[in-house]
mmCIF file of C-alpha atoms in Angstrom:
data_model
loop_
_atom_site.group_PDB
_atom_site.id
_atom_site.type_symbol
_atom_site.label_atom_id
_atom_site.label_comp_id
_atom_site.label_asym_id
_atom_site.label_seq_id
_atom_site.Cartn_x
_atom_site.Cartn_y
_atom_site.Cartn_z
ATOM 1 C CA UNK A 1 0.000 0.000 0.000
ATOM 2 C CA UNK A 2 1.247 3.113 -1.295
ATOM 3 C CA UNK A 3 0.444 6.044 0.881
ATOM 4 C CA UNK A 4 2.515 9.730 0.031
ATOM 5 C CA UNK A 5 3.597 11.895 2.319
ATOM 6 C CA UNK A 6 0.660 14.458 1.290
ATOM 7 C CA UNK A 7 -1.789 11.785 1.457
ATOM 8 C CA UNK A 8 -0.411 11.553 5.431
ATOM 9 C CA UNK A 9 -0.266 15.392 5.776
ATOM 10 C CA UNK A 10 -4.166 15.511 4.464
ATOM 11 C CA UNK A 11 -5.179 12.521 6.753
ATOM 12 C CA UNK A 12 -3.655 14.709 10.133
ATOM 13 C CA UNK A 13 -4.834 17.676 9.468
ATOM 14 C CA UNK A 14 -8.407 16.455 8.301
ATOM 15 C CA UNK A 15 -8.450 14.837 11.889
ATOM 16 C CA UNK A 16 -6.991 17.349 13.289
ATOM 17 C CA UNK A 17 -9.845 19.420 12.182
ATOM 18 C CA UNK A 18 -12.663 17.322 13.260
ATOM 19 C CA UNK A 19 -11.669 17.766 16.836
ATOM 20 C CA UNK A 20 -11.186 21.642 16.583
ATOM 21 C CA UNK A 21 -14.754 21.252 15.382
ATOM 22 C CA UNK A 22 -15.970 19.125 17.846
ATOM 23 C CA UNK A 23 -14.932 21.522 20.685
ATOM 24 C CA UNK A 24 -15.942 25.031 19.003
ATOM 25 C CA UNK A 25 -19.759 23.093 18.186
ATOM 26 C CA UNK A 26 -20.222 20.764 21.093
ATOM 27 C CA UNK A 27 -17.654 20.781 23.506
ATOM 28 C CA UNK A 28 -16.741 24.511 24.904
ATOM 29 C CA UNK A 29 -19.779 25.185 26.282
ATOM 30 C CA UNK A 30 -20.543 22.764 29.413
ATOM 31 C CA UNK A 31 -24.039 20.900 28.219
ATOM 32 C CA UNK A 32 -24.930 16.938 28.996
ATOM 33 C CA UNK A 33 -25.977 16.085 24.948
ATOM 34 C CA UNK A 34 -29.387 14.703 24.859
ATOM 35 C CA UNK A 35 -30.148 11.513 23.373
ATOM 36 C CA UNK A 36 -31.086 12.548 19.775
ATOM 37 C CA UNK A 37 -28.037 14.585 19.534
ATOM 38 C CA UNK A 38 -25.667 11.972 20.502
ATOM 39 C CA UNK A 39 -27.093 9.575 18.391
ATOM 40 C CA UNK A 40 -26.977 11.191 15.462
ATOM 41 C CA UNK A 41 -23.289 12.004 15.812
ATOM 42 C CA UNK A 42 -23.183 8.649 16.214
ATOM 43 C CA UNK A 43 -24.089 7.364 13.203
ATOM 44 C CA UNK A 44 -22.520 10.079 11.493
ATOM 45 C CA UNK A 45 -19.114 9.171 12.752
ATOM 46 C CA UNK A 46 -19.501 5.100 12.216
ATOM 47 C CA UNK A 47 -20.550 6.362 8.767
ATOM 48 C CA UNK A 48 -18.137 7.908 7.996
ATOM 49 C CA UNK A 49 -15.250 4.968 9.034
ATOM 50 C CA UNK A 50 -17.411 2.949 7.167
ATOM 51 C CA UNK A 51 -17.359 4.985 3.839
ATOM 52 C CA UNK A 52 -13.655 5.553 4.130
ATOM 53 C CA UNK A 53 -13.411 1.693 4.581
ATOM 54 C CA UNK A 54 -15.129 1.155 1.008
ATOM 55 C CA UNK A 55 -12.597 3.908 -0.470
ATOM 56 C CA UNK A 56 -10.111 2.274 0.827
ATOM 57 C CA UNK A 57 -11.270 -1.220 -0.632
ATOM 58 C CA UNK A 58 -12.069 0.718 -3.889
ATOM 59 C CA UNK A 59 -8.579 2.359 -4.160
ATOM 60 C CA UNK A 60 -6.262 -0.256 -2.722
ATOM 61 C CA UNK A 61 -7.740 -3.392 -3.212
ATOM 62 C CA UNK A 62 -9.861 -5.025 -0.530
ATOM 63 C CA UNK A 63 -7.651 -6.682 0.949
ATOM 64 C CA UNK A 64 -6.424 -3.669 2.350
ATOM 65 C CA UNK A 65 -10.030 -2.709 2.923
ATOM 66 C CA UNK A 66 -10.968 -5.982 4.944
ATOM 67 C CA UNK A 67 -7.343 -5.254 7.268
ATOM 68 C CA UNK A 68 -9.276 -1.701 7.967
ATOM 69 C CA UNK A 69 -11.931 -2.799 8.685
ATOM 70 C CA UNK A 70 -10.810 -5.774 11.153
ATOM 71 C CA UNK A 71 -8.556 -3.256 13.175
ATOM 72 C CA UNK A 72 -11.785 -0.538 13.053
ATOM 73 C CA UNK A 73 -13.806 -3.182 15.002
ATOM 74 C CA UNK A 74 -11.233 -4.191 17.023
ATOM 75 C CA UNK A 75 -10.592 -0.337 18.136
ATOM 76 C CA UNK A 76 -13.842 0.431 18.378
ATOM 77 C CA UNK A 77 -14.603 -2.191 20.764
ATOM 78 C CA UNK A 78 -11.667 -1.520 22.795
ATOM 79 C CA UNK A 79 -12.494 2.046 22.791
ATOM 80 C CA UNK A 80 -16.215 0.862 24.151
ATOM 81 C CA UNK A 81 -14.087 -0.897 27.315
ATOM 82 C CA UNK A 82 -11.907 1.901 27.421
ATOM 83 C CA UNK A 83 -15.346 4.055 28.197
ATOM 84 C CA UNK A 84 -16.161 1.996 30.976
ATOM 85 C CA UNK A 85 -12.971 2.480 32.615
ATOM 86 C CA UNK A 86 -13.844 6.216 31.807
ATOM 87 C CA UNK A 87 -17.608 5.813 33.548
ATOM 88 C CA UNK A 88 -15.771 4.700 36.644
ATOM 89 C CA UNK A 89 -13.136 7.565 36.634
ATOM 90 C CA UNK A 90 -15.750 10.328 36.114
ATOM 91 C CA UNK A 91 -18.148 8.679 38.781
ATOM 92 C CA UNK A 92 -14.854 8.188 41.409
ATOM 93 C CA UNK A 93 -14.487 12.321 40.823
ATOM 94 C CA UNK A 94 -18.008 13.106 40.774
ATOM 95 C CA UNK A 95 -17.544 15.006 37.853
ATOM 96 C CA UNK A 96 -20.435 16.810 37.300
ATOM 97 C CA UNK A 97 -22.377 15.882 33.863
ATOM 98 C CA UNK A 98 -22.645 19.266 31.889
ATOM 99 C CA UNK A 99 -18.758 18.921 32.931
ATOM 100 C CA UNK A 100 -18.114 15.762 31.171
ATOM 101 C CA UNK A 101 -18.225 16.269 27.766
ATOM 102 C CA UNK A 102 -15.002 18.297 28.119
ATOM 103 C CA UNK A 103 -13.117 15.426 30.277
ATOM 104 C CA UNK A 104 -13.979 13.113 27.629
ATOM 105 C CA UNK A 105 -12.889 15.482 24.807
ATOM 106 C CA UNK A 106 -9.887 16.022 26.483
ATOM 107 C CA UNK A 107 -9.423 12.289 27.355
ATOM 108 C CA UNK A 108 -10.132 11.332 23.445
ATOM 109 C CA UNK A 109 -7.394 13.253 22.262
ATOM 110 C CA UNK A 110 -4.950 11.963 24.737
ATOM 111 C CA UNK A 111 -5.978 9.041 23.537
ATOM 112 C CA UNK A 112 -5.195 9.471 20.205
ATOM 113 C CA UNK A 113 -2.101 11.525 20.725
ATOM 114 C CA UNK A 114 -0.430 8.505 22.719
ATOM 115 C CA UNK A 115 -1.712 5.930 20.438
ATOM 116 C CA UNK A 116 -0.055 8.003 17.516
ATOM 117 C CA UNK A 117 3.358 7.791 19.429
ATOM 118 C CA UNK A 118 2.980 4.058 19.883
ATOM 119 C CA UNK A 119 1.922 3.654 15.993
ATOM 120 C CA UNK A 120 5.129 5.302 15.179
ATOM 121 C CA UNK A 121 7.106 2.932 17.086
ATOM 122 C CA UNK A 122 4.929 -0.098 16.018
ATOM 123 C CA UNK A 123 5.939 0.833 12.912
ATOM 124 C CA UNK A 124 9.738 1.413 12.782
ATOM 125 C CA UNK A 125 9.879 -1.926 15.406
ATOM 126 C CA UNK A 126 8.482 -4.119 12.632
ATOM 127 C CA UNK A 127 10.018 -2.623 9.650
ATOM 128 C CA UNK A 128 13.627 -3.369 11.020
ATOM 129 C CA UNK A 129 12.945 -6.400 13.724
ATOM 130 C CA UNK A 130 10.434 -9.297 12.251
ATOM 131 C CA UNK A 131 11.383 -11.131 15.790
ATOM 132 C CA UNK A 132 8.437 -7.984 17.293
ATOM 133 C CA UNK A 133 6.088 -10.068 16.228
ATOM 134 C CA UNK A 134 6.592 -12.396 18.934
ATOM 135 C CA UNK A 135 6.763 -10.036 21.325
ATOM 136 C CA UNK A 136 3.539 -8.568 20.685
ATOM 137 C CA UNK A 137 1.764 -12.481 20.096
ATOM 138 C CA UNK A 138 3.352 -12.973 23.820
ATOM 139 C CA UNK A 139 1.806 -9.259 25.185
ATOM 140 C CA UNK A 140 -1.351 -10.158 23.545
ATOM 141 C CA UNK A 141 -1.700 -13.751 25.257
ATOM 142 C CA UNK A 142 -1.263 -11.703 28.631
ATOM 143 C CA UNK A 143 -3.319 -9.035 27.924
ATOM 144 C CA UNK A 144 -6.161 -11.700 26.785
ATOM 145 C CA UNK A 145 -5.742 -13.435 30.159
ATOM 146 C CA UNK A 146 -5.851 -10.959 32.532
ATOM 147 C CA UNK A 147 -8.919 -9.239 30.667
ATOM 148 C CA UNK A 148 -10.148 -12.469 31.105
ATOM 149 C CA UNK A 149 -10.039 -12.809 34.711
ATOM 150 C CA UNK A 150 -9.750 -9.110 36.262
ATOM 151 C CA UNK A 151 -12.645 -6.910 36.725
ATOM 152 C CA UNK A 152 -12.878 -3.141 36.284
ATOM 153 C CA UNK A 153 -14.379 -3.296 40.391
ATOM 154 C CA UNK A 154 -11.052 -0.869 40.685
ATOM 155 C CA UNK A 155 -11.329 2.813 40.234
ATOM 156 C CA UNK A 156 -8.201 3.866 38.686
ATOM 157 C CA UNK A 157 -9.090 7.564 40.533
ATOM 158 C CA UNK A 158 -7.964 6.282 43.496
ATOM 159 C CA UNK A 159 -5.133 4.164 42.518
ATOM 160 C CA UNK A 160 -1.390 4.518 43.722
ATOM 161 C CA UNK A 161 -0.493 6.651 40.239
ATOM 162 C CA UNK A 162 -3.430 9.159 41.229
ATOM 163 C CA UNK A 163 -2.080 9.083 44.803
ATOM 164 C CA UNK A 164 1.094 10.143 44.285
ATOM 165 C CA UNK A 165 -0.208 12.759 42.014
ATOM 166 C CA UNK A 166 -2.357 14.130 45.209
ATOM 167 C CA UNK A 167 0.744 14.334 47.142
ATOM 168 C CA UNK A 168 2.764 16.449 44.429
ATOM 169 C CA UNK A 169 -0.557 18.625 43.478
ATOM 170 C CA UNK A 170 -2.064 20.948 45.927
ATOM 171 C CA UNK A 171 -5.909 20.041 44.828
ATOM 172 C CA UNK A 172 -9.099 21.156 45.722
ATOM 173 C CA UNK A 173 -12.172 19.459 47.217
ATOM 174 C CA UNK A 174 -14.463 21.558 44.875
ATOM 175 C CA UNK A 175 -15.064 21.804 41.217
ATOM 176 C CA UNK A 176 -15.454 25.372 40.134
ATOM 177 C CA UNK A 177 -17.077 25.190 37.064
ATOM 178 C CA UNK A 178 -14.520 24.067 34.470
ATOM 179 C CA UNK A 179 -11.220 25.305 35.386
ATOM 180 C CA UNK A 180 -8.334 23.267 35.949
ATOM 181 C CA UNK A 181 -6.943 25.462 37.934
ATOM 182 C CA UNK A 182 -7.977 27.867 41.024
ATOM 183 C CA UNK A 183 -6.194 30.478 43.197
ATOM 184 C CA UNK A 184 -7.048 30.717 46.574
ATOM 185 C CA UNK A 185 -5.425 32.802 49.554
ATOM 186 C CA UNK A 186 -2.472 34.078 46.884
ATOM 187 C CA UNK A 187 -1.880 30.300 46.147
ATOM 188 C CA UNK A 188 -2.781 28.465 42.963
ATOM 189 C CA UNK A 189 -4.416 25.021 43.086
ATOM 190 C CA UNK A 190 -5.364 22.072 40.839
ATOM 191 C CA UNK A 191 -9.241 21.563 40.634
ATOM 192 C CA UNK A 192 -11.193 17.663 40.869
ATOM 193 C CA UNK A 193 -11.305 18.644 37.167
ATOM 194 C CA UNK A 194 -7.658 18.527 36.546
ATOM 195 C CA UNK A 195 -6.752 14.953 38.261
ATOM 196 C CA UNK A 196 -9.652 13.685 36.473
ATOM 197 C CA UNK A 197 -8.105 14.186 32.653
ATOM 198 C CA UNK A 198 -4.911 12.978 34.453
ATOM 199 C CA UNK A 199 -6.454 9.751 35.789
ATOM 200 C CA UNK A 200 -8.015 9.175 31.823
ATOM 201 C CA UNK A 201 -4.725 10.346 30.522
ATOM 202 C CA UNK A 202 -3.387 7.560 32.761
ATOM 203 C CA UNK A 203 -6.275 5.052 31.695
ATOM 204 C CA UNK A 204 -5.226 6.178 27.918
ATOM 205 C CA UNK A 205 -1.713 5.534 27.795
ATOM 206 C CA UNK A 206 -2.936 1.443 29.844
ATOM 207 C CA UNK A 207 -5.375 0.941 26.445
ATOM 208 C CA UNK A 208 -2.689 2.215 23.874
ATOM 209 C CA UNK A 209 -0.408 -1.162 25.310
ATOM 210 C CA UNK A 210 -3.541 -3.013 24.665
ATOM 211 C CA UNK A 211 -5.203 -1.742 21.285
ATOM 212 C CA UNK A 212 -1.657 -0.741 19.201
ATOM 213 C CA UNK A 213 -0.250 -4.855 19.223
ATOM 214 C CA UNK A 214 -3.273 -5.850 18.541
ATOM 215 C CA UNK A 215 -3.881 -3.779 15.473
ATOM 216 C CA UNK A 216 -1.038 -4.530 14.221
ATOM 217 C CA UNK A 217 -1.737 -7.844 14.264
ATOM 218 C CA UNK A 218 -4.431 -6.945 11.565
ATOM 219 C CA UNK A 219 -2.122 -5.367 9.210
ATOM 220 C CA UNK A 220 1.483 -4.098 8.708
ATOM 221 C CA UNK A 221 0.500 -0.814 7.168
ATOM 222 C CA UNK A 222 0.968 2.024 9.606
ATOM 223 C CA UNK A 223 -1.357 3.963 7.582
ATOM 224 C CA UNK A 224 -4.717 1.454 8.274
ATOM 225 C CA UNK A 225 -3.253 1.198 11.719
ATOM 226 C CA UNK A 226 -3.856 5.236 12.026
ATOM 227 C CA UNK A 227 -7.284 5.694 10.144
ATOM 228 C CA UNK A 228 -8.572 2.653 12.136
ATOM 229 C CA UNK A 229 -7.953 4.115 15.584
ATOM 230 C CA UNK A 230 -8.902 7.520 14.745
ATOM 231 C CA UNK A 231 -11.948 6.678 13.135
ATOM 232 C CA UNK A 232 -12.614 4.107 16.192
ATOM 233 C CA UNK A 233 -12.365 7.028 18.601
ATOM 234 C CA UNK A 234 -14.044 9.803 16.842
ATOM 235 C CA UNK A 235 -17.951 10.079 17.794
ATOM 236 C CA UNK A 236 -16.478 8.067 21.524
ATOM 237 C CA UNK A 237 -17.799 11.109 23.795
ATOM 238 C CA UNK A 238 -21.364 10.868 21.855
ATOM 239 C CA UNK A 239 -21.256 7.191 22.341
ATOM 240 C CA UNK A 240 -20.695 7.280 25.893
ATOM 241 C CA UNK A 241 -23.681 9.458 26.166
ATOM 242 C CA UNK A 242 -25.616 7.523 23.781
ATOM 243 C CA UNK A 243 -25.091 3.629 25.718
ATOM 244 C CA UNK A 244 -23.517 4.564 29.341
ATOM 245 C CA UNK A 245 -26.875 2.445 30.609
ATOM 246 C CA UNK A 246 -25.991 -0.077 28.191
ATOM 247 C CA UNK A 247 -22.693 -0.032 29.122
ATOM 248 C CA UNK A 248 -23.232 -1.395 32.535
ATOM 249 C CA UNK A 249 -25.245 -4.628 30.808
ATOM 250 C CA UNK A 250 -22.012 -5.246 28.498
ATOM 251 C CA UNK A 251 -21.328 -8.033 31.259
ATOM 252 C CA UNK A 252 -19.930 -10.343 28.859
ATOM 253 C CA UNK A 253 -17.527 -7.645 27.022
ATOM 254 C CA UNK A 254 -14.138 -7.931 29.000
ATOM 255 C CA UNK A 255 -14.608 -12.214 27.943
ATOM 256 C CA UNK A 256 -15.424 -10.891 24.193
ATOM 257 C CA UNK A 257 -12.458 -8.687 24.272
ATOM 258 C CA UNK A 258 -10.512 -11.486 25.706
ATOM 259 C CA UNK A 259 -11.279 -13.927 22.798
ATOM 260 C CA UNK A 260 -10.515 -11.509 20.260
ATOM 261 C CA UNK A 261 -6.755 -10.245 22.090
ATOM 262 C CA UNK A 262 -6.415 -14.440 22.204
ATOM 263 C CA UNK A 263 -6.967 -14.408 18.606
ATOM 264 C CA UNK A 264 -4.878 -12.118 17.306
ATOM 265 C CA UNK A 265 -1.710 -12.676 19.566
ATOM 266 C CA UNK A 266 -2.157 -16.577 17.999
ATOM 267 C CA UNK A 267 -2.043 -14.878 14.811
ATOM 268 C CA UNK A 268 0.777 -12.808 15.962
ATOM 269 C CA UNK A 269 2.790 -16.084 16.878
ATOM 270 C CA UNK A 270 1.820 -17.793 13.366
ATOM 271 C CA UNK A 271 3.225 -14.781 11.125
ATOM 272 C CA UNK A 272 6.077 -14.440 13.597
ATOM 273 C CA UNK A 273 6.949 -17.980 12.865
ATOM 274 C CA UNK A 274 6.093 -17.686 9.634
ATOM 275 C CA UNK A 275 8.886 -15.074 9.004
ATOM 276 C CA UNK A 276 11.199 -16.498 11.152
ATOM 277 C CA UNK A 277 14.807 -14.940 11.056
ATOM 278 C CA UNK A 278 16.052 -16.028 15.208
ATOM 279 C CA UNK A 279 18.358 -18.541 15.160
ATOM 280 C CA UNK A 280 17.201 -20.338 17.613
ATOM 281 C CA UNK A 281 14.182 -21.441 15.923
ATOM 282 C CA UNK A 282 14.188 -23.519 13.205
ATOM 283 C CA UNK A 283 17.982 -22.738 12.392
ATOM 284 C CA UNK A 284 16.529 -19.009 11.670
ATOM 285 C CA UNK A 285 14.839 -20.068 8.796
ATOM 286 C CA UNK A 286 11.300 -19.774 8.265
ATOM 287 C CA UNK A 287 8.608 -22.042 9.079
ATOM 288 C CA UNK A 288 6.615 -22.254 6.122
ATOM 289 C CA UNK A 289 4.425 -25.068 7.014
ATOM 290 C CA UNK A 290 2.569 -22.739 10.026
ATOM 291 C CA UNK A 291 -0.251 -21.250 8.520
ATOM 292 C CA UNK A 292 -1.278 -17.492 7.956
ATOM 293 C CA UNK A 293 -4.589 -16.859 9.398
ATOM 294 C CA UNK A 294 -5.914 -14.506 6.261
ATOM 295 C CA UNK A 295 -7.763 -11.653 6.888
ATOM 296 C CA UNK A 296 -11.280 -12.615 5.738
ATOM 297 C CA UNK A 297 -11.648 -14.924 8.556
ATOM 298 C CA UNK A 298 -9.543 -12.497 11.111
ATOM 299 C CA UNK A 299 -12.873 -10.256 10.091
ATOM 300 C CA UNK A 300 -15.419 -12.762 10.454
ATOM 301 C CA UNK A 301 -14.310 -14.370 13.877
ATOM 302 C CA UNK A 302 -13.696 -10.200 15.581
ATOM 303 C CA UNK A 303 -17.451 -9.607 14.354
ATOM 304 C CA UNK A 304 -18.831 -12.712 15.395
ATOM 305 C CA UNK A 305 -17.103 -12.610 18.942
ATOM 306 C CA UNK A 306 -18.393 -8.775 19.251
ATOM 307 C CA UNK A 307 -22.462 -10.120 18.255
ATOM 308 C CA UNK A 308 -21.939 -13.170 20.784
ATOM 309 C CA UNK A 309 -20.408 -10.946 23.404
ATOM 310 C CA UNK A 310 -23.135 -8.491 23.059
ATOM 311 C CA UNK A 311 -26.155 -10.822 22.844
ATOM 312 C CA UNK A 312 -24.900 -13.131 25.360
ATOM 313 C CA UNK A 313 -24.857 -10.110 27.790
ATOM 314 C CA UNK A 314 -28.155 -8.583 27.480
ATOM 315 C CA UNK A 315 -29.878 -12.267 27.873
ATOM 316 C CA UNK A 316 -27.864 -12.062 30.713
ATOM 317 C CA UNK A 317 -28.637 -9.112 32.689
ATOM 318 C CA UNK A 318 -32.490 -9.631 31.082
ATOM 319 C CA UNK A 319 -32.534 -12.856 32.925
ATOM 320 C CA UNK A 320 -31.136 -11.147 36.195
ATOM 321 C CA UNK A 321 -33.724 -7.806 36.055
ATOM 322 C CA UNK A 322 -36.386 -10.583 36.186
ATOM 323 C CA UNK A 323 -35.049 -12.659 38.907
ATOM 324 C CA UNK A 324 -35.327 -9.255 40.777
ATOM 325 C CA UNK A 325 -38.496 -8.423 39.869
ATOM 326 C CA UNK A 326 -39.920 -11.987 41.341
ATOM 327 C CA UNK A 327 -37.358 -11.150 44.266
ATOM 328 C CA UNK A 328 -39.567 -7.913 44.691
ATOM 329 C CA UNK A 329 -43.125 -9.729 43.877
ATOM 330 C CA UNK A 330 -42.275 -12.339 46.805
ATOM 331 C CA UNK A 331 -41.082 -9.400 49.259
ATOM 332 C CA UNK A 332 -36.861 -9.063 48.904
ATOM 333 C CA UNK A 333 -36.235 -5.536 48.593
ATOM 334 C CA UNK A 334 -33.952 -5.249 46.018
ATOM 335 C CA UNK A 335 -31.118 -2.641 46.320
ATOM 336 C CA UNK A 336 -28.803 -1.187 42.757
ATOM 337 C CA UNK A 337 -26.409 1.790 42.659
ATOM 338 C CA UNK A 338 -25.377 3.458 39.593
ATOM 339 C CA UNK A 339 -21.998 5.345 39.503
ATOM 340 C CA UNK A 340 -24.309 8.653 37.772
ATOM 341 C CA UNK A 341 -25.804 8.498 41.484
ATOM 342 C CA UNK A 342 -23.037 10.742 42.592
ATOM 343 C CA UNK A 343 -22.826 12.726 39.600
ATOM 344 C CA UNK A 344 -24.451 15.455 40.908
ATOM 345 C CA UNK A 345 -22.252 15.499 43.795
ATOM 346 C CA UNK A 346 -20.155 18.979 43.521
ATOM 347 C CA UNK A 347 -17.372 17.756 45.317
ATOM 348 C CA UNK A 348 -14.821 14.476 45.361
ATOM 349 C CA UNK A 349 -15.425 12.972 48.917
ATOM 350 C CA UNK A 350 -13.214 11.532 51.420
ATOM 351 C CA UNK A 351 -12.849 7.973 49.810
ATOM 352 C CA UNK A 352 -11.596 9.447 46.774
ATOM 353 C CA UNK A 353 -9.086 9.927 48.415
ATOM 354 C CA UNK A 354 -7.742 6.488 49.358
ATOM 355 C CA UNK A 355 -5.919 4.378 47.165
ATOM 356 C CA UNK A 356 -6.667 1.175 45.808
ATOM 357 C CA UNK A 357 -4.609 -1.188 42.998
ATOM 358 C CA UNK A 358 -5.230 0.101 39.575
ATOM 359 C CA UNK A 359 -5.143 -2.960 37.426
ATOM 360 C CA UNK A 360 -8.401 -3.612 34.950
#
């Protein structure tokens, strides 16, 4: 795949402009998006990866197209995780809601700032050692397990990174309005708001480890590996407004997202062994014989684990609203919480201020 340096420049700055938009329209005036709004951005974002997916088929074969669109679902569901982790951050700060369109913002571009680094040095890794390939199949394998097996029960806002931050950071126990920043009695002070785009920036550079290996996985071109996340994380702030309830019945995601890091680090391993060159291995000759998962099924098997994932976790948390509905009919009281409880809150309260281990 051929891609210019002007073809690079245009595909920056065309992103680059989408978020200048996005703040000027949406973002610098503090408003919670209503339902309609967000879902329209929605689908205008997803339609618009989708449509530069089919140019990208159209122009540079579809092969190329089907390795877009394979890392675009794999991003975009990773991004979806990555907004839980953000639900939990904004709740542990009590951000208030008209506030958190601009932590999110914010957060997004982090996001994409760090994963741009990592793309870079995805890129210049594989083009000079093929023996990455087993490093990320090995990170993946990890990363699959422990997503696996570990829940997001821990608030990364009060985790021993955030804590440590505290201590350095004189901060306030208010938020006043949407400053960072404060002075009070001659002395300037951080704001709730502040250590909140910290704790995502945090939370962002944890997901870029995740979502860059496994990308690349999907294709060598550093190009796809680019338009793929940015696409997968532009419309992210309307989508958390559009499912945050749903995001809560996604019980079944972090095992979805497990099967799917699985996948790919296997694949990792296969084209790592497939291009051999360590001499330990086979002499450092290739194995030919270990087959190349191609791309067509790579596609298939993300958006078939994504559909089971999903359906498999609203027929679960269906089948658990009406347990508690009989549990009501016979008498149990039946007791929830939802972290936008304490959204309202003004303030970040005394247990925010404890620490706790920050591993998903």
């Amino acid at each position: 795949m051929q891609v210019t340096p002007m073809v690079w420049f245009i595909t920056i700055a065309v992103t680059i402009l989408f978020f200048i938009y996005e703040f000027f329209a949406h973002v610098r005036k503090p408003h919670e998006p209503s339902i309609a709004e967000s879902a329209r951005w929605s689908a205008f974002y997803i339609g618009l990866a989708l449509l530069f997916g089919v140019g990208i088929g159209t122009v540079s074969g579809w092969t190329f197209g089907g390795e877009y669109f394979a890392g675009y679902l794999t991003e975009k569901a990773l991004s979806i995780d990555n907004l839980f982790v953000f639900l939990i951050v904004m709740a542990g700060f009590a951000v208030p809601k008209k506030y958190q369109q601009k932590v999110l913002m914010i957060g997004i571009i982090i996001a994409l700032i760090l994963r741009g680094g990592f793309i870079a040095i995805g890129a210049t890794l594989i083009e000079n050692f093929s023996w990455v390939f087993y490093i990320f199949g090995a990170l993946l394998l990890v990363l699959a397990y422990r997503q696996a097996f570990s829940s997001h029960e821990a608030n990364p806002a009060n985790g021993k990174f955030m804590t440590l931050v505290r201590r350095v950071l004189p901060v306030t126990n208010e938020y006043h309005q949407d400053k960072l920043t404060v002075r009070q009695g001659g002395k300037r002070f951080v704001t709730p708001m502040l250590l909140t785009i910290i704790a995502i920036g945090f939370v962002d550079l944890i997901f870029a480890v995740d979502s860059i290996p496994a990308i690349y996985g999907l294709t060598n071109e550093a190009y796809i590996v680019f338009t793929a996340n940015a696409f997968a994380l532009m419309g992210l702030r309307q989508l958390f407004f559009l499912i945050g309830g749903l995001l809560e019945r996604l019980v079944y995601l972090a095992q979805g997202l497990a099967v799917i890091l699985g996948f790919i680090g296997v694949k990792l391993v296969f084209h790592a062994l497939h291009v051999n060159e360590l001499p330990f291995i086979n002499g450092g000759e290739p194995l030919l014989w270990v087959p190349e998962i191609p791309i067509w099924f790579s596609l298939l098997f993300i958006g078939a684990t994504i559909v089971v994932a999903t359906v498999a976790s609203l027929l679960k948390t269906r089948s658990d609203e009406k347990k508690d509905d009989r549990g009501l009919v016979h008498g149990e009281p039946v007791i929830t919480t939802h972290p936008h409880d304490r959204d309202e809150n003004p303030g970040v309260d005394e247990k925010t201020m404890s620490t706790a281990d920050t591993s998903r």
